[in-house]
Coordinates of C-alpha atoms in Angstrom, one line a residue:
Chain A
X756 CA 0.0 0.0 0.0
X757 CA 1.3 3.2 -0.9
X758 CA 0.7 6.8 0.8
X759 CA -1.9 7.5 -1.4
X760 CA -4.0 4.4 -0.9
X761 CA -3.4 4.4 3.0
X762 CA -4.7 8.0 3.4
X763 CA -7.4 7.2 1.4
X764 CA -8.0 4.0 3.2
X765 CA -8.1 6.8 6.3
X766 CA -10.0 9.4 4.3
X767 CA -13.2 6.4 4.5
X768 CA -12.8 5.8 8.1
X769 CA -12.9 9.0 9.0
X770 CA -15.0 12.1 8.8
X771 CA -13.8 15.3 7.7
X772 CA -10.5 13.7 6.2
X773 CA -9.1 14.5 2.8
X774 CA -8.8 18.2 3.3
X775 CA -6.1 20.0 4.3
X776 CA -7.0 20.7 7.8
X777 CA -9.7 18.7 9.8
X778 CA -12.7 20.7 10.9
X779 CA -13.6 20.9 14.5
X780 CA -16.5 23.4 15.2
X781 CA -15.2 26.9 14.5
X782 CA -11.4 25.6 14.3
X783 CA -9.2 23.6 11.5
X784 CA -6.3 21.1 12.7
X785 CA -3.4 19.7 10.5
X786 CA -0.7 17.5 11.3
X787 CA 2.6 16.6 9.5
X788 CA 5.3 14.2 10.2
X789 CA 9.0 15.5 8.6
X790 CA 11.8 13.4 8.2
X791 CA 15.8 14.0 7.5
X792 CA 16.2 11.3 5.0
X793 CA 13.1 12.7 2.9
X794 CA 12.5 15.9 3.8
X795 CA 15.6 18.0 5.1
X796 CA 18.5 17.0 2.5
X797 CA 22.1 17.4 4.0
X798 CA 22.6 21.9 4.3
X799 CA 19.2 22.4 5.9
X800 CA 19.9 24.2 9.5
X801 CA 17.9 23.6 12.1
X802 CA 16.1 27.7 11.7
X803 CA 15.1 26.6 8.4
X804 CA 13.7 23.5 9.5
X805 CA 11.6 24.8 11.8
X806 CA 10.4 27.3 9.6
X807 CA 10.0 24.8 6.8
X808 CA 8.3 22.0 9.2
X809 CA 6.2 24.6 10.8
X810 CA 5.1 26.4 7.8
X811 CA 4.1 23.3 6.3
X812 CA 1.2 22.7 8.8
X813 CA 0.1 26.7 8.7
X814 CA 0.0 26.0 4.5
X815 CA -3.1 23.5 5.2
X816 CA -4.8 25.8 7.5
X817 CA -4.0 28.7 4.5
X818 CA -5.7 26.2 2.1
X819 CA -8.7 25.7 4.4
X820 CA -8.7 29.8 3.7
X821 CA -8.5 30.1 7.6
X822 CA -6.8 32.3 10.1
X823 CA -4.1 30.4 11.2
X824 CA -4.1 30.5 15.4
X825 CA -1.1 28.8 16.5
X826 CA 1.4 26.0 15.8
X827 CA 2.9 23.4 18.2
X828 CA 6.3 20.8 17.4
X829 CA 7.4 17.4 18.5
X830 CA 11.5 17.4 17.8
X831 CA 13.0 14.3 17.4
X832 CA 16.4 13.9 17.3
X833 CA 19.6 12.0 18.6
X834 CA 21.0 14.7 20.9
X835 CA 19.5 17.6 22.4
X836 CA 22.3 20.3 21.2
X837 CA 20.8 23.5 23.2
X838 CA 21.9 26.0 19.6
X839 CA 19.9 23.0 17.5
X840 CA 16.9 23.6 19.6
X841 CA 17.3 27.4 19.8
X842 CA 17.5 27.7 16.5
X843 CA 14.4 24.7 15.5
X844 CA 12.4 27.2 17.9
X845 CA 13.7 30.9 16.3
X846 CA 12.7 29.4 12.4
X847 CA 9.4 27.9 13.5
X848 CA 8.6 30.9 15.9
X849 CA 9.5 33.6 12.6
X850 CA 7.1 31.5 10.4
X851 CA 4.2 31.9 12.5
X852 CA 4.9 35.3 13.0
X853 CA 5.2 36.3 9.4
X854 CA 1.6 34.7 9.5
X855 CA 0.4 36.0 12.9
X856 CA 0.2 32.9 14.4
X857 CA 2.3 32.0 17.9
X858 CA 4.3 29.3 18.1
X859 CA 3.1 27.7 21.5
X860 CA 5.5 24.7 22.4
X861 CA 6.1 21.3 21.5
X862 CA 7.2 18.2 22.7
X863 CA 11.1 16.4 22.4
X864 CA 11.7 13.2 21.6
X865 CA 15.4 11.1 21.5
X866 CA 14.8 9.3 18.0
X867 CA 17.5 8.4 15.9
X868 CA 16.3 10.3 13.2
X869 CA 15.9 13.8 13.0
X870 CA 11.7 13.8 12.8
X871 CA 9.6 16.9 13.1
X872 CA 5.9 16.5 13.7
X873 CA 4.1 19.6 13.0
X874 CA 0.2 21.0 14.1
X875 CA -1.1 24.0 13.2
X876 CA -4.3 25.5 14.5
X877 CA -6.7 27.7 12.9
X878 CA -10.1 29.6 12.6
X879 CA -12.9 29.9 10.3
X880 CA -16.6 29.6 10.2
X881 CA -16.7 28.6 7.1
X882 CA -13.6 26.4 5.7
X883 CA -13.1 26.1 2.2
X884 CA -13.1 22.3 1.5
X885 CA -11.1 20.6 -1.7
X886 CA -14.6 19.3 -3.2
X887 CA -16.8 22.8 -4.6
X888 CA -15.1 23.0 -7.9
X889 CA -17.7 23.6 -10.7
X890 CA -17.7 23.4 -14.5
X891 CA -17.0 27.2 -15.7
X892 CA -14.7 28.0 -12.7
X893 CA -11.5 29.8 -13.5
X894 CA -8.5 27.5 -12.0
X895 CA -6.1 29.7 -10.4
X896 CA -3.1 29.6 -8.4
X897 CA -1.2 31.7 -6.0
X898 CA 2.8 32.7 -6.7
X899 CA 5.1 30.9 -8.9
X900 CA 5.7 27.2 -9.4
X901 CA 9.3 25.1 -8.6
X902 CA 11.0 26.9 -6.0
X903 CA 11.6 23.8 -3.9
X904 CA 12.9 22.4 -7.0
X905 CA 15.1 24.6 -7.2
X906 CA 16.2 24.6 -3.8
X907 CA 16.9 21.0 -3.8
X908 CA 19.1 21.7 -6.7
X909 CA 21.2 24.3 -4.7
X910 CA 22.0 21.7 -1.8
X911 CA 22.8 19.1 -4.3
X912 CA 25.3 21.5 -5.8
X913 CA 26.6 22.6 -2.3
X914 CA 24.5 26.1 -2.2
X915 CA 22.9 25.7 0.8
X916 CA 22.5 29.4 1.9
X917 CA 20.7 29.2 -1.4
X918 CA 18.9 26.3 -0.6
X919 CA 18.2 27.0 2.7
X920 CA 16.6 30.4 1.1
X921 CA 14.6 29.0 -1.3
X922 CA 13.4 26.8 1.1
X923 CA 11.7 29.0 3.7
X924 CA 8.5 29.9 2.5
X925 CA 5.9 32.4 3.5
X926 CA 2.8 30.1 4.0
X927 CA -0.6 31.7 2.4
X928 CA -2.4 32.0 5.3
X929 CA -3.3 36.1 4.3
X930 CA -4.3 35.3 0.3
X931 CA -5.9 32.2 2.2
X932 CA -8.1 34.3 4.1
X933 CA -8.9 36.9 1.3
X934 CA -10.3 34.1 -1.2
X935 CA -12.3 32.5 1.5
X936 CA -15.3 34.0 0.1
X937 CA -14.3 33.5 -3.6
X938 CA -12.8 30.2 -3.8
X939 CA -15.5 27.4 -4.4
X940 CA -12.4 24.5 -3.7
X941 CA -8.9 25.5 -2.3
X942 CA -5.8 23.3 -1.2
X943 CA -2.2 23.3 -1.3
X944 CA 0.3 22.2 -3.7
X945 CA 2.6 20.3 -1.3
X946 CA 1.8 17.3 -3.7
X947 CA 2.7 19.3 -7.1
X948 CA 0.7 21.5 -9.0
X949 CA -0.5 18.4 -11.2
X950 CA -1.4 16.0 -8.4
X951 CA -3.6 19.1 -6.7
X952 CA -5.7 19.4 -10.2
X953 CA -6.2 16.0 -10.1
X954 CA -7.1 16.0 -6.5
X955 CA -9.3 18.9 -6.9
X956 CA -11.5 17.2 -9.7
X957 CA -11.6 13.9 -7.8
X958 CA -12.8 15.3 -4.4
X959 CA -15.5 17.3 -6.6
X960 CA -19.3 15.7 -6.5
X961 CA -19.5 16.5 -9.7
X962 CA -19.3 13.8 -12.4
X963 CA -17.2 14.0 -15.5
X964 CA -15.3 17.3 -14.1
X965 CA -12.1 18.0 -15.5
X966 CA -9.9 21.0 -16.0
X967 CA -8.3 22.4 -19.1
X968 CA -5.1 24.1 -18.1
X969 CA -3.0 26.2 -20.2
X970 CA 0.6 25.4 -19.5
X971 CA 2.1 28.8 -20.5
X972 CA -0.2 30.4 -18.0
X973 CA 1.0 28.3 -14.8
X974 CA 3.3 31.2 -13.2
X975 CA 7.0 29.7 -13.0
X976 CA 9.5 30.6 -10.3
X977 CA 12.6 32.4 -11.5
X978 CA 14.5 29.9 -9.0
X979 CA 14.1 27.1 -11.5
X980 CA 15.3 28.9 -14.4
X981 CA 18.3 29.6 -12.2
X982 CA 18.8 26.1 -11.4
X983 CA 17.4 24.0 -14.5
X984 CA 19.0 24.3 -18.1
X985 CA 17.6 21.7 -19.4
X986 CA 13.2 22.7 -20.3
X987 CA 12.3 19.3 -19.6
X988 CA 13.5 19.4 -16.0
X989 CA 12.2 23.0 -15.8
X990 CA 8.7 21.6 -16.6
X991 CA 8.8 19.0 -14.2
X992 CA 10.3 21.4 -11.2
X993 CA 7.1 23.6 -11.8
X994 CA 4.3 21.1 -12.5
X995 CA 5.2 17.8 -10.5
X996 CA 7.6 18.1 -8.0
X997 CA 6.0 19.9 -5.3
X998 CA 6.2 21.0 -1.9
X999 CA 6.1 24.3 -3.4
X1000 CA 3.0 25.5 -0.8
X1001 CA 1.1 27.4 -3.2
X1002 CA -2.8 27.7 -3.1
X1003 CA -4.5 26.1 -5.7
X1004 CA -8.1 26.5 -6.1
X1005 CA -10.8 27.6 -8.1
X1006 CA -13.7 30.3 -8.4
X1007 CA -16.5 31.7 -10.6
X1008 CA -15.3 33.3 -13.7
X1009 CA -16.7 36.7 -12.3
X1010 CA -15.1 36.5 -9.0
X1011 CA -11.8 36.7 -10.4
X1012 CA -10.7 40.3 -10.2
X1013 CA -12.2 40.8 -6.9
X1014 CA -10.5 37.5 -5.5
X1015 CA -7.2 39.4 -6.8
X1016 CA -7.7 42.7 -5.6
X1017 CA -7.9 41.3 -2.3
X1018 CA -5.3 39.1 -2.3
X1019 CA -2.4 40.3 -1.2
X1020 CA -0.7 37.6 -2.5
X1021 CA -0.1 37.3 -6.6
X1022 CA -3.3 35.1 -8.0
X1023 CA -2.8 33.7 -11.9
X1024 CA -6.0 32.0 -14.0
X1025 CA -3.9 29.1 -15.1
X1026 CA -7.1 27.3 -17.6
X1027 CA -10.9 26.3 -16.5
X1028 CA -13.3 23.7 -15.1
X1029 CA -14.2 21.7 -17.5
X1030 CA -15.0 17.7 -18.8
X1031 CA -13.5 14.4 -18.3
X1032 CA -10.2 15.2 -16.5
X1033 CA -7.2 17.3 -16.2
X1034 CA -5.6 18.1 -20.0
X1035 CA -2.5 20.5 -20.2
X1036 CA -3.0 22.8 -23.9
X1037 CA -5.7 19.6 -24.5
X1038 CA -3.6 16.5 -23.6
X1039 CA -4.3 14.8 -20.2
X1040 CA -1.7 15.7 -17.7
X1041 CA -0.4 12.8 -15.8
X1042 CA -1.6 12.6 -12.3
X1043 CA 2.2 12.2 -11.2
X1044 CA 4.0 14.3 -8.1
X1045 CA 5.7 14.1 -4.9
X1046 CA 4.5 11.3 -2.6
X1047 CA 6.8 9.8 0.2
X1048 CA 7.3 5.9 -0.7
X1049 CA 6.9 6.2 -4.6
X1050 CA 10.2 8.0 -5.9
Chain B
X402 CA 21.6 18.3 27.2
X403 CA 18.9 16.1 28.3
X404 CA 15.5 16.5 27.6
X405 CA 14.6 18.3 30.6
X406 CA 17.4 20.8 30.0
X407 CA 16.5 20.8 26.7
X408 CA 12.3 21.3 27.5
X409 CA 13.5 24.0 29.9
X410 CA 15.3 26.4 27.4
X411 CA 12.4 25.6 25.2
X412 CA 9.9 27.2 28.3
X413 CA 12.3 29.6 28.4
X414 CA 11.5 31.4 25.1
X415 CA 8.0 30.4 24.5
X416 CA 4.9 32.1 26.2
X417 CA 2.4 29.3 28.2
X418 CA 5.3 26.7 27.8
X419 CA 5.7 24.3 31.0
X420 CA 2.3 23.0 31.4
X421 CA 0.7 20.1 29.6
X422 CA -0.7 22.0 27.1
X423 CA -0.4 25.5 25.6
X424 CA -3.0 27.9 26.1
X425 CA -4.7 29.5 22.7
X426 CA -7.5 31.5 23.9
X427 CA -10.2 29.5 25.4
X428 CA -8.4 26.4 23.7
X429 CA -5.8 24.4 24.8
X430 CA -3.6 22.3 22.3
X431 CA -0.4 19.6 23.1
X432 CA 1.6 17.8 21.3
X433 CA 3.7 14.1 21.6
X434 CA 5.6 12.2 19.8
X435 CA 6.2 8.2 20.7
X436 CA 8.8 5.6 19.0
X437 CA 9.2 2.4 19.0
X438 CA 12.5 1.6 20.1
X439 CA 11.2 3.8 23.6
X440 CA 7.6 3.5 23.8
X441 CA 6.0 0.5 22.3
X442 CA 8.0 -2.3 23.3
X443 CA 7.8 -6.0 21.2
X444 CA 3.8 -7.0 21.7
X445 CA 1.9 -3.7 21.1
X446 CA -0.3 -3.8 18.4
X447 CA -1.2 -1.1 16.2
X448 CA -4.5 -0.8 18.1
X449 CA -2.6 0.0 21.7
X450 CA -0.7 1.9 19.9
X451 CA -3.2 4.0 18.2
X452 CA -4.8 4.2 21.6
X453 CA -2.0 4.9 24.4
X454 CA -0.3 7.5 21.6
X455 CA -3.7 10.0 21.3
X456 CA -4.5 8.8 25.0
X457 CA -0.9 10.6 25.6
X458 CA -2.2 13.8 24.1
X459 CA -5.5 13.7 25.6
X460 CA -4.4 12.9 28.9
X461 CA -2.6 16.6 28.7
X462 CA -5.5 18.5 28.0
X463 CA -7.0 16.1 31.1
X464 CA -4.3 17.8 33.1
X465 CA -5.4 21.7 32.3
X466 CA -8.7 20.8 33.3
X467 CA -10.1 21.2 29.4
X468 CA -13.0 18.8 27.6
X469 CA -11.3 17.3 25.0
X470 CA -12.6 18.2 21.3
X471 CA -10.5 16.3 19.2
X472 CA -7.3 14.6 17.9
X473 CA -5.5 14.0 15.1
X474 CA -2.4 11.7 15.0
X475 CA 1.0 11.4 12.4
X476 CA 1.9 7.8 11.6
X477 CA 5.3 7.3 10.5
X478 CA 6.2 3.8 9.5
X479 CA 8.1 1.5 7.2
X480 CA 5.4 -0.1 5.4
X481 CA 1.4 0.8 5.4
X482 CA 0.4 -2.2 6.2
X483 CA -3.3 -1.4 5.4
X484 CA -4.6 -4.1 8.5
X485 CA -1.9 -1.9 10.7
X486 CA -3.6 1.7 9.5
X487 CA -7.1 0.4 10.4
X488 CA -6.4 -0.7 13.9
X489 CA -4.1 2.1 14.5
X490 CA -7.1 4.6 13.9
X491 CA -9.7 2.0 15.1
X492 CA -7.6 2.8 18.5
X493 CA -7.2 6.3 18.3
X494 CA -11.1 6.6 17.6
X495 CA -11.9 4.3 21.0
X496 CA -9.8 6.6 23.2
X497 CA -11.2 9.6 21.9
X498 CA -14.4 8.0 21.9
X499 CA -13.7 6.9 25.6
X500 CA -13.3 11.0 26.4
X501 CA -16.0 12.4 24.3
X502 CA -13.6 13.7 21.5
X503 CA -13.4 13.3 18.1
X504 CA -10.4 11.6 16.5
X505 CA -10.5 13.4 13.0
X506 CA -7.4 12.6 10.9
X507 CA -4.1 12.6 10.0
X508 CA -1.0 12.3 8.1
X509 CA 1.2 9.1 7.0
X510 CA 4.8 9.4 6.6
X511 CA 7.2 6.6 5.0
X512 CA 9.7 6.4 8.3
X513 CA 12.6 3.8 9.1
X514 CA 11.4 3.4 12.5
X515 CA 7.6 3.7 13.6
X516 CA 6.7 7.0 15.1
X517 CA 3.8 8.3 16.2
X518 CA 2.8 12.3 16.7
X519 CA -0.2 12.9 18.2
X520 CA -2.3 16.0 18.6
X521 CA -4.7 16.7 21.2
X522 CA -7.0 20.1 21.1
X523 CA -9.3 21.0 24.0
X524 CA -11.7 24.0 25.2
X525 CA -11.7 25.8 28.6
X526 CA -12.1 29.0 30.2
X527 CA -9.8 28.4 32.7
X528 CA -7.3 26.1 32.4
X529 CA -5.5 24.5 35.5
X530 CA -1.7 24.9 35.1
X531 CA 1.0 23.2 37.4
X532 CA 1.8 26.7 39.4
X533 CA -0.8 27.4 41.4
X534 CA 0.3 25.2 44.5
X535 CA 0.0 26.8 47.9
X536 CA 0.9 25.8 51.4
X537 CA -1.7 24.3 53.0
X538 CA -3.3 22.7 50.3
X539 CA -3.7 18.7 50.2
X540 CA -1.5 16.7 47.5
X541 CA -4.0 14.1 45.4
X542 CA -3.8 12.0 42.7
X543 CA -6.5 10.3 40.5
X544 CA -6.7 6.4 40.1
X545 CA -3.4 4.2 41.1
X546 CA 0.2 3.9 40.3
X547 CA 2.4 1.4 38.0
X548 CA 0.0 0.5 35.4
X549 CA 2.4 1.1 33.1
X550 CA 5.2 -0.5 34.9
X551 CA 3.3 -3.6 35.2
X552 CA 2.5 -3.5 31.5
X553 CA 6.2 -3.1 30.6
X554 CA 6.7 -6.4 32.7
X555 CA 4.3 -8.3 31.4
X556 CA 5.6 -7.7 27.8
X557 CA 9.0 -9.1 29.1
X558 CA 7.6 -12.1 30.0
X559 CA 6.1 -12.7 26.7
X560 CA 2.4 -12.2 28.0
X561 CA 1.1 -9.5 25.4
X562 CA -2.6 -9.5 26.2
X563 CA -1.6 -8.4 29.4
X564 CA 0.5 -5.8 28.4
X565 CA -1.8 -4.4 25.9
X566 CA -4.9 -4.6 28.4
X567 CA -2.7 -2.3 30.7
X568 CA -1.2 -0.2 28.3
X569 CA -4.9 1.5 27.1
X570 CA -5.7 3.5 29.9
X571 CA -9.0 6.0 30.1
X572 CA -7.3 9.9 30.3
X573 CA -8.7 11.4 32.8
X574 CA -10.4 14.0 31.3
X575 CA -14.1 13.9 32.5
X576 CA -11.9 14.1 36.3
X577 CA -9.8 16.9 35.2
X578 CA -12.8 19.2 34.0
X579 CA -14.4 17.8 37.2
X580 CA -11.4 19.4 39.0
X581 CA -10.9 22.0 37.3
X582 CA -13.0 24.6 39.8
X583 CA -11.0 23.0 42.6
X584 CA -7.6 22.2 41.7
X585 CA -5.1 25.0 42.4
X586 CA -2.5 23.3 40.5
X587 CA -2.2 19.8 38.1
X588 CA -0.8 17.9 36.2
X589 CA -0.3 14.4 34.6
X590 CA 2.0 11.8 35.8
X591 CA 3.6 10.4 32.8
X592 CA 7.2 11.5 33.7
X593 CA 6.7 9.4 37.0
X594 CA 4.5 10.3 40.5
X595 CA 8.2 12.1 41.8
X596 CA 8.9 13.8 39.3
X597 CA 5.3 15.2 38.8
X598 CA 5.3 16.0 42.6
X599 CA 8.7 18.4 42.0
X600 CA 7.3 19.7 39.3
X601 CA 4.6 20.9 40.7
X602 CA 6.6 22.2 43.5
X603 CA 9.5 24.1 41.1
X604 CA 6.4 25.6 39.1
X605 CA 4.7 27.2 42.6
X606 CA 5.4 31.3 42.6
X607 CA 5.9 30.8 46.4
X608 CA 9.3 30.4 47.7
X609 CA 10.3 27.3 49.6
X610 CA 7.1 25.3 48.6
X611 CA 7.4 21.8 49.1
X612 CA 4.9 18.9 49.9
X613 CA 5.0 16.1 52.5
X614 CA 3.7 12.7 51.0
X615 CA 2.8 9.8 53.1
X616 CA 3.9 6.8 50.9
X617 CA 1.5 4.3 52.9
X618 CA -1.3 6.5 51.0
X619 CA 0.0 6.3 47.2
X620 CA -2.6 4.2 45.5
X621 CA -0.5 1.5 43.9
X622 CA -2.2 -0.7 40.8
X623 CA -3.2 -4.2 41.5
X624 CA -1.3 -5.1 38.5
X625 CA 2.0 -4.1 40.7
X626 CA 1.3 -6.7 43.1
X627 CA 0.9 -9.5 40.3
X628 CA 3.7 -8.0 38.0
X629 CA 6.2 -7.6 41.1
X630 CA 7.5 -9.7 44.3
X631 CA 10.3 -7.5 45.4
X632 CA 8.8 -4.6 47.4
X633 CA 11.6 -2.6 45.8
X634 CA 10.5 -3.1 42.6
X635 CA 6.9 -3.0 43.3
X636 CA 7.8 0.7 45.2
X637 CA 9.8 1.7 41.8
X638 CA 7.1 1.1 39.7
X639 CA 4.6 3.5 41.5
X640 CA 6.9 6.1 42.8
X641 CA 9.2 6.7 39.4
X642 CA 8.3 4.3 36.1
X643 CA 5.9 6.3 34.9
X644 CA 3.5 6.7 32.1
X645 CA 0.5 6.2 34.1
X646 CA -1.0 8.8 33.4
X647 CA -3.0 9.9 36.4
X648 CA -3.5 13.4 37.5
X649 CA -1.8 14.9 40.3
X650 CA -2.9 18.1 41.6
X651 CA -3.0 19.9 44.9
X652 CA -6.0 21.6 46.1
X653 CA -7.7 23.3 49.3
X654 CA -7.9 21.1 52.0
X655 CA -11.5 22.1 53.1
X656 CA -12.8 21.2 49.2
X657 CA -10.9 17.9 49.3
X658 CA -14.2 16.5 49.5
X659 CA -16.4 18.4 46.8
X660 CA -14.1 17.4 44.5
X661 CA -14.2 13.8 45.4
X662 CA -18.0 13.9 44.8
X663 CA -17.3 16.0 41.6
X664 CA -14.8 13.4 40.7
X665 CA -16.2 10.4 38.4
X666 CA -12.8 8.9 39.1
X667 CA -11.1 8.0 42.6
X668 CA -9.5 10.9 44.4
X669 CA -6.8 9.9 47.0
X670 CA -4.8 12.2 49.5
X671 CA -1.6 11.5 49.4
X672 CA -0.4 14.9 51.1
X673 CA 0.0 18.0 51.6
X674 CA 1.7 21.1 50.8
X675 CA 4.1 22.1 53.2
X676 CA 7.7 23.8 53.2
X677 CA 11.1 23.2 51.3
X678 CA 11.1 20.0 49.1
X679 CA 9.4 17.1 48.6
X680 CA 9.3 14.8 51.5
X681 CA 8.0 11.0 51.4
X682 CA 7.4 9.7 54.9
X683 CA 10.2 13.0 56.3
X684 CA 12.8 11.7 53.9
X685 CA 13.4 13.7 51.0
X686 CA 12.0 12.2 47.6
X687 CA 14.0 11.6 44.9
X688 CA 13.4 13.9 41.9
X689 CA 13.7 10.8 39.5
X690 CA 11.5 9.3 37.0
X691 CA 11.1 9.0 33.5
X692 CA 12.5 10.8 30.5
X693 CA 13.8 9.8 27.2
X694 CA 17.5 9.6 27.3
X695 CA 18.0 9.9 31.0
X696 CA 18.2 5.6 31.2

C-alpha cells in the first residue's frame, strides 16, 4: 500500500479527512510528520527547518482559507544540542509570525532520526473544502511554481545558503483568508501542482469534471530557471515536484478580479473547469508528483 | 543536554510553555511524539498503539482541566500495512471516543522506525496549570500507580494480552474538568508520581514550597502486586516508572471532599503542601523518573 492508498484508506474511516485541515467546530487542525532522510537534505539548518516544518502545517490551515491561530512541534532527534533547539524554535517561531500565528511549544523526543511532527491550529466559520469546484470556474493559483525544485538543486550542488533560502517559504495563510469568500475549492500544492488538479477534480461531486489548463499560463519561479537548463527538467520542477506551498483553487469566472484585488498575494487563472479530467494545452496531464514511498 | 534541559530552554523562550498543554485563547492544544525503540516495546499492536499515543495527548489537556474536542495523529512507518492503519485509527477513535472527543485525521509518513505524533485540542475557560500550589493545600492524585510498569513487565515475559490490556488506559479527562474549579494546580503523571510532585513544586510562585507525601497512602495498581515480588521493585514502579498517566494536583484542603464527589474517578490524598522539598514519609524524595535519554 502506498501513501496515497493508505490516506485514502483513512479518508473512508474518517470524517472530515481528505482536506487539508480537519474541521472541528469553529477551528481547522493539520498534522505533518517531517523526516531528514526525505525531507531536510544534508545543508538544511535547524532555523530553516523549523520554519519549513512549521510552515508546512500553517499552508493547510491557509488552504482551508482560515486564520491560522497557533502551531505546536514534536523534535526528534539523537541529541539535544541547546543552539539545534534554539535555533528549530527561532525558524518555527519567525514563520508563525510572518503569519500571525504563535508558536506555542512542542514536545522532544530522542529518535534516531531527525523527525519533526508539526500542528497547526486555525479559525474559520466557514472552511473552504477541496470538493466545490464547478464546470465554468477559473482555476487559479497563487505565486510561482518550482521553488523547492530549485532549492533542492542548490544543496545538491553545495549552495545551501541558497537552498536553505529557497526553502523557507511564506505560507498563504493572508491570500488564504482573502479568497475565502471566492474560492469554491482550495488546497495546497505540497503534492505538485499536477497531483492538486487532479485532486481537486476527484474530491468534486460533480461527475465527468475536469480542468483544461493552459501550461504557458502556470506562473514559474525564477529559481528554476536559475537552477534548470535543461526545459524538460524545468517543466517537471514547476508542475510535479511539489512542496512548493502554493494555493491552488478555483472560483467563478466573475469573482476573479475581486479575489485578486484582495489578495495580497499574486493570483494567476492558469485554464478552466471543464470535462473528463485534467488536459494541459488539451492532452491529459499525468496525475504524477511528490509522494513519500513512490520515488 | 537532556531532555529536561533541553524542555527547559524551550519554556524559556515560549509564552504558556511548561504546562501540559499550551493555552490558545479558550483552547488548549499539546503535542507528543512516541517511537518504537522507547515507547511501544515488542507485543503492542497497532491498536494499543493508536490508543495509548492519542490517549498521551488527551491525557494533557485532562491535566489543564479542558474537555477534550478532538485529535488528530502522524503515523510514520516502514510499510502501510493497510490491517496496521485500520487498527491504529480503530484505537485512536476508541480513546477519543472513551473522552468524548473526536479523532479526525491525519497524516502518513514513509519512516525507518515507527513514530507516532499525536495531537490533542481541548476548550476551557480556565485552564489549570502546574503553578498554582499553595501551602496548606492537600496533595492528590487520580486512580493508582504502576500501570504502566506492570505493563512493561508483562511484555517481558512474553504475556502480550496483558500488556496491551494495561497499556490502554481512560485519560482522565471527565476528572480533570471535574477538578478544574477546585484544583489549584495539576498535572499528569507520565514523567513518574516524583517527578510530577517536583514539578509541581519548582512551578509554585511561592518560595520554599514543598509537599509532605505519606507513601503508605499512594494508591498502587493491582497489576504491581501481580507484575512484582520484590517490594523494591513494586515501590519503583509507582513512585518513578511512569506513564501512568494519572492526574496529580494539589488543592484546598476544606474542598478535598467536593471534588471527590465532583470526581467520576477516585481521588486519594496522598499529602500536603508544606515547606522546602518534597518529602516521602520526612525523607526527602528523589526527583527521578522517566525521561527519554535519561536511562
Amino acid at each position: 500500500m502506498d501513501e496515497r492508498e493508505a490516506l485514502a484508506r483513512l479518508s473512508e474511516t474518517l470524517p472530515g479527512a481528505g482536506d487539508d485541515c480537519a474541521v472541528v467546530g469553529d477551528r481547522v487542525l493539520t498534522t505533518d510528520m517531517l523526516h531528514e532522510t526525505t525531507d531536510f537534505p544534508t545543508g538544511v539548518d535547524r532555523y530553516t527547518a523549523g520554519w519549513r516544518a512549521v510552515g508546512a502545517s500553517l499552508s493547510d490551515v491557509a488552504a482551508m482559507g482560515a486564520d491560522a491561530d497557533a502551531a505546536v512541534a514534536a523534535y526528534g532527534a539523537p541529541r539535544f544540542d541547546p543552539d539545534d533547539v534554539d535555533d528549530f524554535v527561532r525558524g518555527a517561531r519567525a514563520v508563525c509570525e510572518a503569519v500571525d500565528a504563535e508558536y506555542v511549544g512542542g514536545d522532544l523526543d530522542r529518535h534516531d532520526e531527525f523527525t519533526v511532527a508539526t500542528t497547526a491550529l486555525g479559525s474559520t466559520d466557514d472552511p473552504v473544502g477541496r470538493g466545490g469546484a464547478e464546470r465554468g470556474d477559473a482555476v487559479c493559483v497563487t505565486g510561482a511554481f518550482g521553488r523547492s525544485a530549485a532549492a533542492i538543486r542548490a544543496f545538491e550542488t553545495g549552495d545551501a545558503e541558497r537552498g536553505t533560502e529557497l526553502f523557507r517559504f511564506t505560507p498563504r495563510v493572508a491570500a488564504g483568508v482573502a479568497l475565502r469568500p471566492y474560492a469554491t475549492a482550495m488546497m495546497d500544492s505540497s503534492d505538485g501542482l499536477a497531483r492538486s488538479l487532479h485532486q481537486l477534480v476527484e474530491a468534486s461531486d460533480v461527475a465527468d469534471l475536469g480542468m483544461d489548463i493552459i501550461e504557458s499560463y502556470v506562473p514559474v519561479d525564477d529559481a528554476v530557471r536559475e537552477a534548470f537548463d535543461d526545459p524538460e527538467e524545468r517543466r517537471s520542477a514547476a508542475l510535479y515536484f511539489g512542496e512548493d506551498f502554493e494555493l491552488v483553487f478555483t472560483l467563478a469566472s466573475d469573482d476573479v478580479e475581486a479575489a485578486r484585488a484582495a489578495s495580497p498575494t499574486l493570483i494567476t487563472v492558469i485554464g478552466n473547469v471543464t470535462w473528463d479530467g485534467v488536459r494541459m494545452d488539451g492532452e491529459p496531464l499525468p496525475d504524477r508528483g511528490y509522494g513519500h514511498g513512490e520515488e
